[in-house]
Tab-separated table of C-alpha atoms in Angstrom:
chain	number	residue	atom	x	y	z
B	29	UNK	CA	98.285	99.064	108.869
B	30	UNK	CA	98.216	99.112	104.865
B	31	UNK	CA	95.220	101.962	105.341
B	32	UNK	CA	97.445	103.930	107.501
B	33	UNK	CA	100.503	103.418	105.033
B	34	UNK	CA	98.882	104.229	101.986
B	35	UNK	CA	97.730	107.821	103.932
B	36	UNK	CA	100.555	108.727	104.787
B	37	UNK	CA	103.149	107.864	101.563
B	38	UNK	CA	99.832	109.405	99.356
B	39	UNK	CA	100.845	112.859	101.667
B	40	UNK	CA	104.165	112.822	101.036
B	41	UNK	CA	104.106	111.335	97.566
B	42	UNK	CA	105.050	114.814	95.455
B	43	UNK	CA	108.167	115.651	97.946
B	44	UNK	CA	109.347	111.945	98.159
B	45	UNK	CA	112.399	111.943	95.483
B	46	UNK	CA	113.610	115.041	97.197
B	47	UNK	CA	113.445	113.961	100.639
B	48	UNK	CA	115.028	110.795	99.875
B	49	UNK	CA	117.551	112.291	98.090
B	50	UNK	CA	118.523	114.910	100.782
B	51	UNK	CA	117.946	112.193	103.404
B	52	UNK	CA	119.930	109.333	101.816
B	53	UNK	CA	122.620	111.567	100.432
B	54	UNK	CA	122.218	110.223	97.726
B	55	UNK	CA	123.858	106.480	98.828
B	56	UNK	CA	120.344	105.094	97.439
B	57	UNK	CA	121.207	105.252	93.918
B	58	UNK	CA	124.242	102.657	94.796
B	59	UNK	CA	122.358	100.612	96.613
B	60	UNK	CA	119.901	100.133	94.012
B	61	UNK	CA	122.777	99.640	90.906
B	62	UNK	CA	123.657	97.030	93.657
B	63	UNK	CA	120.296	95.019	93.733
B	64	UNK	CA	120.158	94.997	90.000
B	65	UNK	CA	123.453	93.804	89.758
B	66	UNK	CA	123.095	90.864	92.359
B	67	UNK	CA	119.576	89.990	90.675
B	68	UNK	CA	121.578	88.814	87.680
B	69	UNK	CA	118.563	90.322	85.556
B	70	UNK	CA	119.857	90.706	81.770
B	71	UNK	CA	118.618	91.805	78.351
B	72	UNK	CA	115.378	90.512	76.797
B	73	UNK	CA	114.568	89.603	80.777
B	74	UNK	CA	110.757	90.752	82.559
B	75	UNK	CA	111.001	92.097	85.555
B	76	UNK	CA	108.407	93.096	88.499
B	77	UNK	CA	109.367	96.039	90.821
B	78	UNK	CA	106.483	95.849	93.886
B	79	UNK	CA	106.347	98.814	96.367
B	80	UNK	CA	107.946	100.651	93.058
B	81	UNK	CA	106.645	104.359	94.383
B	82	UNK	CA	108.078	106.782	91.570
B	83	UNK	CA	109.456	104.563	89.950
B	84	UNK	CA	113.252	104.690	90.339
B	85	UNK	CA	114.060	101.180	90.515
B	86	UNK	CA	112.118	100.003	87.910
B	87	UNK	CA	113.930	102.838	85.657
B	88	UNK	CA	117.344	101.013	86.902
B	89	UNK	CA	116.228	97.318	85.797
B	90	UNK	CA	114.823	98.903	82.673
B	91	UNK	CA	118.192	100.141	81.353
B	92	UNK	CA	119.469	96.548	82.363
B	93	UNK	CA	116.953	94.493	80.365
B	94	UNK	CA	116.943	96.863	77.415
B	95	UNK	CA	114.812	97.583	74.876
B	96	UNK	CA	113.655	93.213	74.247
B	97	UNK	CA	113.043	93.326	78.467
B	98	UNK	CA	109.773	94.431	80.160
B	99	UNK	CA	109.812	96.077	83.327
B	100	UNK	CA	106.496	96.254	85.577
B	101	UNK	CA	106.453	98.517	88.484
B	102	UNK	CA	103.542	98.434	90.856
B	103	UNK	CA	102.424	99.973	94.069
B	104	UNK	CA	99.461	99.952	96.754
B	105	UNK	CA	99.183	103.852	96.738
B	106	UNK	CA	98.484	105.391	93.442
B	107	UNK	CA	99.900	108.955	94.282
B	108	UNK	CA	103.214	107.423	94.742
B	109	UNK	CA	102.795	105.822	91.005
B	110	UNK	CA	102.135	109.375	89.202
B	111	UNK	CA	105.141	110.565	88.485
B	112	UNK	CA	106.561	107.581	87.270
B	113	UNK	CA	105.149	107.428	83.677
B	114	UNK	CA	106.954	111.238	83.116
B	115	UNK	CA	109.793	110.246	84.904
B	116	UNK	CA	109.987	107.228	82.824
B	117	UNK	CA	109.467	109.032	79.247
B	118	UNK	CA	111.438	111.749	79.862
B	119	UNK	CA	114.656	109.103	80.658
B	120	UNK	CA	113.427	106.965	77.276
B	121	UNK	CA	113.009	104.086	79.312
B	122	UNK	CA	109.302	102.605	78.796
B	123	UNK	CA	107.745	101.029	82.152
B	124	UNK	CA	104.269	99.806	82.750
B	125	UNK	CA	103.163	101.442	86.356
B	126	UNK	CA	100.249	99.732	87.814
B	127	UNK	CA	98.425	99.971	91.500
B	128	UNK	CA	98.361	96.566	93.056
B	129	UNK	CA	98.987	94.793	96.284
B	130	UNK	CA	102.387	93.441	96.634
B	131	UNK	CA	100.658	90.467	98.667
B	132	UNK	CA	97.898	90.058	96.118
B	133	UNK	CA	99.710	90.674	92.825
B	134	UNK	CA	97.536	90.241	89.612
B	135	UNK	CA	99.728	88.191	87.347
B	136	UNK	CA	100.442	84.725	86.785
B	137	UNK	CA	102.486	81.934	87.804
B	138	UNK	CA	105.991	81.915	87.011
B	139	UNK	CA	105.252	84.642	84.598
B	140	UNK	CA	108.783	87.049	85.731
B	141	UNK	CA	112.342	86.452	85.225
B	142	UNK	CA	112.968	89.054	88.257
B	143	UNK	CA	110.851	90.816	90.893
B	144	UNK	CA	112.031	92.993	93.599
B	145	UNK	CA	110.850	95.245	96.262
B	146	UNK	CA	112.756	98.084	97.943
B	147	UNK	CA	111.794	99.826	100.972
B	148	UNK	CA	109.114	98.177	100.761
B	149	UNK	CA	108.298	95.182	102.518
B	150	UNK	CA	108.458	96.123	106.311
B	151	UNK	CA	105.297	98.235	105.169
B	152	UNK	CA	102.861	95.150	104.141
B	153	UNK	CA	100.939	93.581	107.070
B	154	UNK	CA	102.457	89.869	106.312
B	155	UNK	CA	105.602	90.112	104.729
B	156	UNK	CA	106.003	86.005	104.572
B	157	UNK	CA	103.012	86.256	102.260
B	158	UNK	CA	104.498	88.928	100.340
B	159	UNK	CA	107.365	87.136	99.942
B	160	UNK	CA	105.211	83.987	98.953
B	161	UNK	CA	103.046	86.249	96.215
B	162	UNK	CA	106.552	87.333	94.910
B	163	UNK	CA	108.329	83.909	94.294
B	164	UNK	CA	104.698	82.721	92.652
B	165	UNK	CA	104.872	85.403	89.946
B	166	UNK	CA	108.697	84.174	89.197
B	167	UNK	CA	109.768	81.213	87.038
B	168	UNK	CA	111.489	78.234	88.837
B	169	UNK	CA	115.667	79.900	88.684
B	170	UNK	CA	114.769	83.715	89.017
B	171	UNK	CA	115.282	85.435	91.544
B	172	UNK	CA	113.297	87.495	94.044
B	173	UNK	CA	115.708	90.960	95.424
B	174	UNK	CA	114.614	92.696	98.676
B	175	UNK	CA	116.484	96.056	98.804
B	176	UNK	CA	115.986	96.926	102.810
B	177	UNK	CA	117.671	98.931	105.652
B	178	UNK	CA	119.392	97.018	108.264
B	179	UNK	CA	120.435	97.580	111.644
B	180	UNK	CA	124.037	98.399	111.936
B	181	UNK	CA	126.223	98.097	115.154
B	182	UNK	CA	129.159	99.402	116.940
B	183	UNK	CA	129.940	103.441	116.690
B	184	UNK	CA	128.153	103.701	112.821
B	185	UNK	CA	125.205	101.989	114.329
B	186	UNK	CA	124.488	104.579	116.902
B	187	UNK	CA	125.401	107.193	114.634
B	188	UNK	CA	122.852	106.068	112.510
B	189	UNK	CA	120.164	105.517	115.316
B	190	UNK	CA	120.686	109.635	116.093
B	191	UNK	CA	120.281	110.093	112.566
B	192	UNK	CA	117.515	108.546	111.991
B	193	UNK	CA	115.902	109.669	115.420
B	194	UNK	CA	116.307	113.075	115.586
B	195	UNK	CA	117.714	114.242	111.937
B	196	UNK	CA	115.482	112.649	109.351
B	197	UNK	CA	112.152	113.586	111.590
B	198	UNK	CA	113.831	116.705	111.481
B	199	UNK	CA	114.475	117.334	108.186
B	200	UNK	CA	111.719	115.265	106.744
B	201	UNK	CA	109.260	116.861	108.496
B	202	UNK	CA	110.347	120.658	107.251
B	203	UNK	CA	110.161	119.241	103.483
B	204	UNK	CA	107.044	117.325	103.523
B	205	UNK	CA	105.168	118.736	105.773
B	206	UNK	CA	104.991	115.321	107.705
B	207	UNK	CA	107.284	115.047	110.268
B	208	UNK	CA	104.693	111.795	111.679
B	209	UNK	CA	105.801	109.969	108.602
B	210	UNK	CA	109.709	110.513	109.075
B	211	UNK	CA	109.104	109.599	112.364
B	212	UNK	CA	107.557	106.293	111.320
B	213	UNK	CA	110.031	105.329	108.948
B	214	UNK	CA	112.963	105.039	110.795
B	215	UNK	CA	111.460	103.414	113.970
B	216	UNK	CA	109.755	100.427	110.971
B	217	UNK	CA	113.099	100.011	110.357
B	218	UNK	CA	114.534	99.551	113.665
B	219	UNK	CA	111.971	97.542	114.486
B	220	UNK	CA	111.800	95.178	111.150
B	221	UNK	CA	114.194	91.589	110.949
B	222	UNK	CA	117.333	92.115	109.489
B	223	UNK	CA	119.894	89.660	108.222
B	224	UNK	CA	119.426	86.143	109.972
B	225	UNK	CA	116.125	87.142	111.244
B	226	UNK	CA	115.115	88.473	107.780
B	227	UNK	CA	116.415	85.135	105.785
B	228	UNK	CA	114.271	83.248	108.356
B	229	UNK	CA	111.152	84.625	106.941
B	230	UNK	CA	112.131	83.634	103.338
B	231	UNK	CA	112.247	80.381	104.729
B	232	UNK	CA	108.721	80.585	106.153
B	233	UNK	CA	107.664	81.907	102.896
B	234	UNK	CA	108.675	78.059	101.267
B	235	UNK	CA	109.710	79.710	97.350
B	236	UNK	CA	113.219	79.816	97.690
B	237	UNK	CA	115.670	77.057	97.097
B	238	UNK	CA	118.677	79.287	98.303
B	239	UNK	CA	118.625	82.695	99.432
B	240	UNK	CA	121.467	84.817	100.895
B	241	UNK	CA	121.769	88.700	102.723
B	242	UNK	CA	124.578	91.390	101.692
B	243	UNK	CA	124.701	93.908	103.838
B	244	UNK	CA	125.405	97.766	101.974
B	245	UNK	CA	126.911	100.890	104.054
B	246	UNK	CA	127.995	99.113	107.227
B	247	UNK	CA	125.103	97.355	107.546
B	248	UNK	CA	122.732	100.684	106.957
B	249	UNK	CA	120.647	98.459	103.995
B	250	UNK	CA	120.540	94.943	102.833
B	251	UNK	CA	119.937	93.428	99.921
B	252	UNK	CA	118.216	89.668	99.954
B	253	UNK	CA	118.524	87.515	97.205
B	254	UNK	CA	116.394	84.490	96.872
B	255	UNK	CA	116.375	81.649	94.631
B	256	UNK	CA	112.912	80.574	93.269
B	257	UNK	CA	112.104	77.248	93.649
């Protein structure tokens, strides 16, 4: 699967901020002051965004940890990375952007106060190892933040299932030029644990001590918080 991934986000890399934006109405940018927030990161603090694509997470932890933090985002598909470093000089806000495997990351133990991942995860072909590879790379007391949609219920839940169905293939499709991979997207996410289901594999992963799920929109995203061991 990570082949077929890395295709298809390297085709849609240069329209990707716009889709999301149209897409997402723009809701994402909450949900990510959200994940910073409940990550507890703070100044002088070193944080690892994986799956960091252009960048805009890592941008929000950067202005948390301020100019004594270091922020580190990485991704598996380098076309995704490339307009990050712009994106990150022309806000002032210095990030190292690196290609590497979110379930082989090249840095040591306990070496990161924070790491996250948003959107991210229900792309990697074993996300209990990715989840393992994560809480390695954090000291014992950070914390590990999965940003992720959910699967909401009741009458916002199937208005979100036609949504995601027919409108973002739709709409996706007419601004990238790949209606496959807005196609894709929504049915990972169907598809991919959420809330019990998802805390479950944090406990197969064995790094967290605690770990907890706060659901965003109605349920439309989570965020997952885990304790490092």
């Amino acid at each position: 699967m990570s082949t077929e991934v890395r295709q298809m986000f390297s085709s849609i890399a240069t329209k990707y901020d716009v889709t999301n934006e149209v897409l997402s109405f723009g809701i994402h940018r909450l949900w990510r002051r959200t994940a910073v927030r409940l990550s507890q990161a703070k100044p002088g603090d070193s944080v690892l965004d994986c799956a960091s694509g252009t960048g805009d997470l890592a941008l929000a932890f950067k202005r948390k940890v301020g100019a004594t933090g270091h922020v580190i985002g990485t991704d598996f598909c380098a076309e995704m990375l490339e307009s990050g470093p712009a994106k990150a000089a022309k806000a002032g806000l210095p990030v190292d952007f690196q290609v590497a495997d979110a379930m082989d990351l090249p840095f040591e133990d306990n070496r990161f106060d924070v790491a996250s991942i948003a959107f991210g995860i229900r792309n990697v072909d074993d996300p209990v190892k990715c989840l393992k590879e994560m809480g390695r790379v954090v000291k014992p007391g950070g914390r590990v933040v999965v940003l992720e949609f959910g699967q909401p219920t009741g009458a916002f839940g199937a208005l979100f299932r036609f949504y995601s169905k027919t409108v973002m293939p739709t709409v996706g499709g007419l601004l990238t030029g790949n209606r496959a991979a807005y196609e894709y997207l929504p049915r990972t996410s169907a598809a991919f644990p959420a809330g019990e289901r998802f805390l479950s594999l944090m406990d197969q992963s064995g790094a967290y001590a605690e770990r907890s799920a706060h659901p965003l929109t109605f349920g439309t995203a989570n965020v997952y918080v885990g304790l490092v061991r």
